[in-house]
Every structure is written in C-alpha cells, then in structure tokens.
Amino acid sequence: MANEARKDFQAMLRDNKDMPRVQRITDPKSIQRYGGDRMYLAPPMAYDRLMRQVPRGRLITVGALRDHLARQGGADFTDPITAGIFVSIAAWASCQRGEDPTPYWRTLKAGGELNPKYPGGAADQKALLEAEGHTVVQRGRTNIRYYVQDYESYLWNIS
C-alpha cells in the first residue's frame, strides 16, 4: 500500500462494503482452480477477528484464514485478492491503533513466507517473530524473501 501515513485504516477495517456475502462465479477456469463456484466475500473485520485469536508462539497462513471463513460462510472458497488486502488493512489498523494490537506478524503468506507489505516490512515482522522464538531464514540471492523455518510445526488450528 502507498501513503499509509495518510490513510485511516480504522475506517477501512470497519467498512463492510456489503459483506459478508456469497457470490457465484461463472468462469470455468476459476471454478476449476478454486474447486467450486461459490465465493465468499468476508469483511475486513472478520480477518482481524481471526488474526487476534492466534496465540503467542503460534502461526497461521492467509490461506488457512481464507479456508476457515469459506467454511463459516458456506462457500467453496474466499476471494484471494480481497483476503490479502484485508489482512494488510488489519495489520496497518493495529499499528495506527497502538493499543489493543492485532498480532498480525503471526499471519504468514503461503509456504511460511513473511509479508513485506506489513508495517515495517519483512524486517519488522522478522524481529517480532524472532522475539516469540521463531527462526526466520532468508532465501534467494537477488529476489530475497524471508520464511519461518519449520513453520508447519507452529501452525495454529482455527477449528
């Protein structure tokens, strides 16, 4: 996101935009890719609520959040684009709020990758995760990315 200092992420977090709702998709490639035609659109606050539940020392992926919300909403999948945006909004709203933080740093991208779009980028997320006992490793030479080592063993089960 750009110009984060000028944005009101608290307002964005509370803006439901006619969500939650289930939307039918008709594109055969998308139906095959996501395993169904019922796409759940969850509001930003739904992602924030789940991210707040992840206990210290545990981790979750955006994909796990999406799967949980789709099941809750009676749909086949959630929209991956809005999910990524809403997870970032929850992170930035937490930083703007200052108090009562959402532990957004515990939410990883697929494969245990850190999210460079979080406040402070991957460097701040790395420091927060290491403070909770996780080991973060660097991969790549030119396109450097960071991952939590053995993240699977720390995954939190939403239920």
Tab-separated table of C-alpha atoms in Angstrom:
chain	number	residue	atom	x	y	z
A	1	MET	CA	0.000	0.000	0.000
A	2	ALA	CA	1.158	3.525	-0.600
A	3	ASN	CA	0.873	6.618	1.591
A	4	GLU	CA	-0.009	4.587	4.683
A	5	ALA	CA	0.538	7.584	6.971
A	6	ARG	CA	-2.354	9.418	5.294
A	7	LYS	CA	-4.870	6.570	5.361
A	8	ASP	CA	-7.437	5.856	8.043
A	9	PHE	CA	-7.055	2.104	8.414
A	10	GLN	CA	-9.502	2.039	11.340
A	11	ALA	CA	-12.236	3.260	8.998
A	12	MET	CA	-11.179	0.744	6.341
A	13	LEU	CA	-11.313	-2.054	8.911
A	14	ARG	CA	-14.886	-1.143	9.881
A	15	ASP	CA	-16.116	-0.692	6.275
A	16	ASN	CA	-18.039	-3.872	5.453
A	17	LYS	CA	-18.847	-2.951	1.824
A	18	ASP	CA	-21.999	-5.109	1.804
A	19	MET	CA	-20.101	-8.076	3.202
A	20	PRO	CA	-20.322	-10.844	4.181
A	21	ARG	CA	-21.909	-12.352	1.115
A	22	VAL	CA	-21.593	-15.327	-1.207
A	23	GLN	CA	-21.154	-14.583	-4.875
A	24	ARG	CA	-21.495	-17.106	-7.686
A	25	ILE	CA	-18.710	-17.141	-10.270
A	26	THR	CA	-19.119	-18.465	-13.800
A	27	ASP	CA	-15.584	-18.574	-15.190
A	28	PRO	CA	-14.778	-22.280	-15.758
A	29	LYS	CA	-11.037	-21.793	-15.101
A	30	SER	CA	-11.723	-20.105	-11.762
A	31	ILE	CA	-14.248	-22.756	-10.791
A	32	GLN	CA	-11.693	-25.467	-11.525
A	33	ARG	CA	-8.883	-23.589	-9.767
A	34	TYR	CA	-10.832	-22.914	-6.563
A	35	GLY	CA	-12.933	-26.072	-6.512
A	36	GLY	CA	-16.370	-24.543	-6.772
A	37	ASP	CA	-18.491	-21.632	-7.881
A	38	ARG	CA	-19.473	-20.123	-4.502
A	39	MET	CA	-17.034	-17.381	-3.497
A	40	TYR	CA	-17.312	-15.959	-0.004
A	41	LEU	CA	-16.514	-12.299	0.493
A	42	ALA	CA	-15.675	-11.703	4.138
A	43	PRO	CA	-15.395	-8.180	5.569
A	44	PRO	CA	-12.027	-6.861	6.820
A	45	MET	CA	-13.118	-7.182	10.454
A	46	ALA	CA	-13.587	-10.961	10.014
A	47	TYR	CA	-9.888	-11.330	9.160
A	48	ASP	CA	-8.887	-9.081	12.063
A	49	ARG	CA	-11.054	-11.088	14.478
A	50	LEU	CA	-9.370	-14.359	13.481
A	51	MET	CA	-5.858	-12.871	13.484
A	52	ARG	CA	-6.414	-11.672	17.069
A	53	GLN	CA	-7.064	-15.254	18.202
A	54	VAL	CA	-3.657	-16.648	17.166
A	55	PRO	CA	-1.786	-17.336	20.425
A	56	ARG	CA	1.763	-16.214	21.132
A	57	GLY	CA	4.282	-18.620	19.611
A	58	ARG	CA	1.773	-19.961	17.082
A	59	LEU	CA	1.322	-19.046	13.409
A	60	ILE	CA	-1.357	-19.056	10.750
A	61	THR	CA	-1.359	-18.548	6.999
A	62	VAL	CA	-3.625	-16.317	4.970
A	63	GLY	CA	-4.778	-19.493	3.203
A	64	ALA	CA	-5.915	-21.026	6.490
A	65	LEU	CA	-7.853	-17.854	7.315
A	66	ARG	CA	-9.480	-17.984	3.885
A	67	ASP	CA	-10.403	-21.661	4.215
A	68	HIS	CA	-11.930	-21.114	7.651
A	69	LEU	CA	-14.005	-18.139	6.508
A	70	ALA	CA	-15.230	-20.004	3.412
A	71	ARG	CA	-16.409	-22.899	5.596
A	72	GLN	CA	-18.104	-20.500	8.015
A	73	GLY	CA	-19.843	-18.748	5.135
A	74	GLY	CA	-20.991	-21.959	3.448
A	75	ALA	CA	-18.917	-21.283	0.342
A	76	ASP	CA	-16.303	-23.140	-1.672
A	77	PHE	CA	-13.565	-20.523	-1.294
A	78	THR	CA	-12.867	-16.896	-0.423
A	79	ASP	CA	-11.594	-14.237	-2.786
A	80	PRO	CA	-7.785	-14.310	-2.562
A	81	ILE	CA	-7.320	-10.693	-3.641
A	82	THR	CA	-9.582	-9.155	-1.010
A	83	ALA	CA	-8.155	-11.539	1.602
A	84	GLY	CA	-4.642	-10.201	1.033
A	85	ILE	CA	-5.842	-6.613	1.120
A	86	PHE	CA	-7.934	-7.115	4.265
A	87	VAL	CA	-5.105	-8.867	6.141
A	88	SER	CA	-2.868	-5.876	5.338
A	89	ILE	CA	-5.578	-3.459	6.462
A	90	ALA	CA	-5.836	-5.321	9.782
A	91	ALA	CA	-2.065	-5.027	10.232
A	92	TRP	CA	-1.936	-1.309	9.480
A	93	ALA	CA	-5.017	-0.627	11.613
A	94	SER	CA	-3.299	-2.360	14.516
A	95	CYS	CA	-0.280	-0.081	14.178
A	96	GLN	CA	-2.430	3.044	13.942
A	97	ARG	CA	-4.422	1.981	16.975
A	98	GLY	CA	-1.324	1.496	19.116
A	99	GLU	CA	-3.227	-0.112	21.972
A	100	ASP	CA	-5.074	-3.441	21.825
A	101	PRO	CA	-2.872	-4.739	18.981
A	102	THR	CA	-3.782	-7.402	16.467
A	103	PRO	CA	-0.787	-9.786	16.344
A	104	TYR	CA	-0.641	-9.554	12.558
A	105	TRP	CA	3.012	-10.698	12.454
A	106	ARG	CA	1.799	-14.231	13.250
A	107	THR	CA	-0.086	-14.349	9.929
A	108	LEU	CA	2.159	-15.599	7.141
A	109	LYS	CA	1.842	-15.903	3.413
A	110	ALA	CA	1.831	-19.317	1.720
A	111	GLY	CA	4.795	-21.537	2.494
A	112	GLY	CA	5.609	-19.640	5.695
A	113	GLU	CA	6.745	-16.501	3.887
A	114	LEU	CA	6.847	-13.168	5.701
A	115	ASN	CA	4.700	-10.355	4.321
A	116	PRO	CA	6.719	-7.350	3.092
A	117	LYS	CA	3.500	-5.282	2.929
A	118	TYR	CA	3.050	-5.288	6.699
A	119	PRO	CA	4.057	-2.195	8.703
A	120	GLY	CA	7.847	-2.046	8.812
A	121	GLY	CA	8.083	-4.675	6.090
A	122	ALA	CA	9.603	-8.105	6.475
A	123	ALA	CA	12.324	-6.740	8.772
A	124	ASP	CA	9.853	-5.722	11.496
A	125	GLN	CA	7.827	-8.921	11.117
A	126	LYS	CA	11.062	-10.914	11.386
A	127	ALA	CA	12.017	-9.145	14.626
A	128	LEU	CA	8.557	-9.718	16.137
A	129	LEU	CA	8.562	-13.402	15.195
A	130	GLU	CA	12.081	-13.944	16.500
A	131	ALA	CA	11.048	-12.300	19.782
A	132	GLU	CA	8.439	-15.076	20.073
A	133	GLY	CA	11.065	-17.768	19.499
A	134	HIS	CA	10.731	-18.420	15.759
A	135	THR	CA	13.691	-18.780	13.427
A	136	VAL	CA	13.462	-16.756	10.224
A	137	VAL	CA	15.595	-17.730	7.223
A	138	GLN	CA	16.457	-15.812	4.082
A	139	ARG	CA	16.041	-17.381	0.651
A	140	GLY	CA	17.174	-16.105	-2.717
A	141	ARG	CA	20.099	-14.062	-3.943
A	142	THR	CA	18.501	-11.324	-5.982
A	143	ASN	CA	14.843	-11.694	-5.041
A	144	ILE	CA	15.360	-12.040	-1.294
A	145	ARG	CA	12.451	-13.414	0.712
A	146	TYR	CA	12.114	-14.440	4.334
A	147	TYR	CA	10.441	-17.547	5.725
A	148	VAL	CA	9.766	-19.009	9.159
A	149	GLN	CA	11.806	-22.167	9.471
A	150	ASP	CA	9.634	-25.236	10.133
A	151	TYR	CA	6.545	-23.011	10.249
A	152	GLU	CA	4.273	-26.035	9.837
A	153	SER	CA	5.092	-27.223	13.353
A	154	TYR	CA	3.847	-23.901	14.780
A	155	LEU	CA	0.587	-23.652	12.852
A	156	TRP	CA	-2.465	-22.880	14.929
A	157	ASN	CA	-5.615	-24.852	14.207
A	158	ILE	CA	-8.585	-22.488	13.943
A	159	SER	CA	-11.301	-25.172	14.308
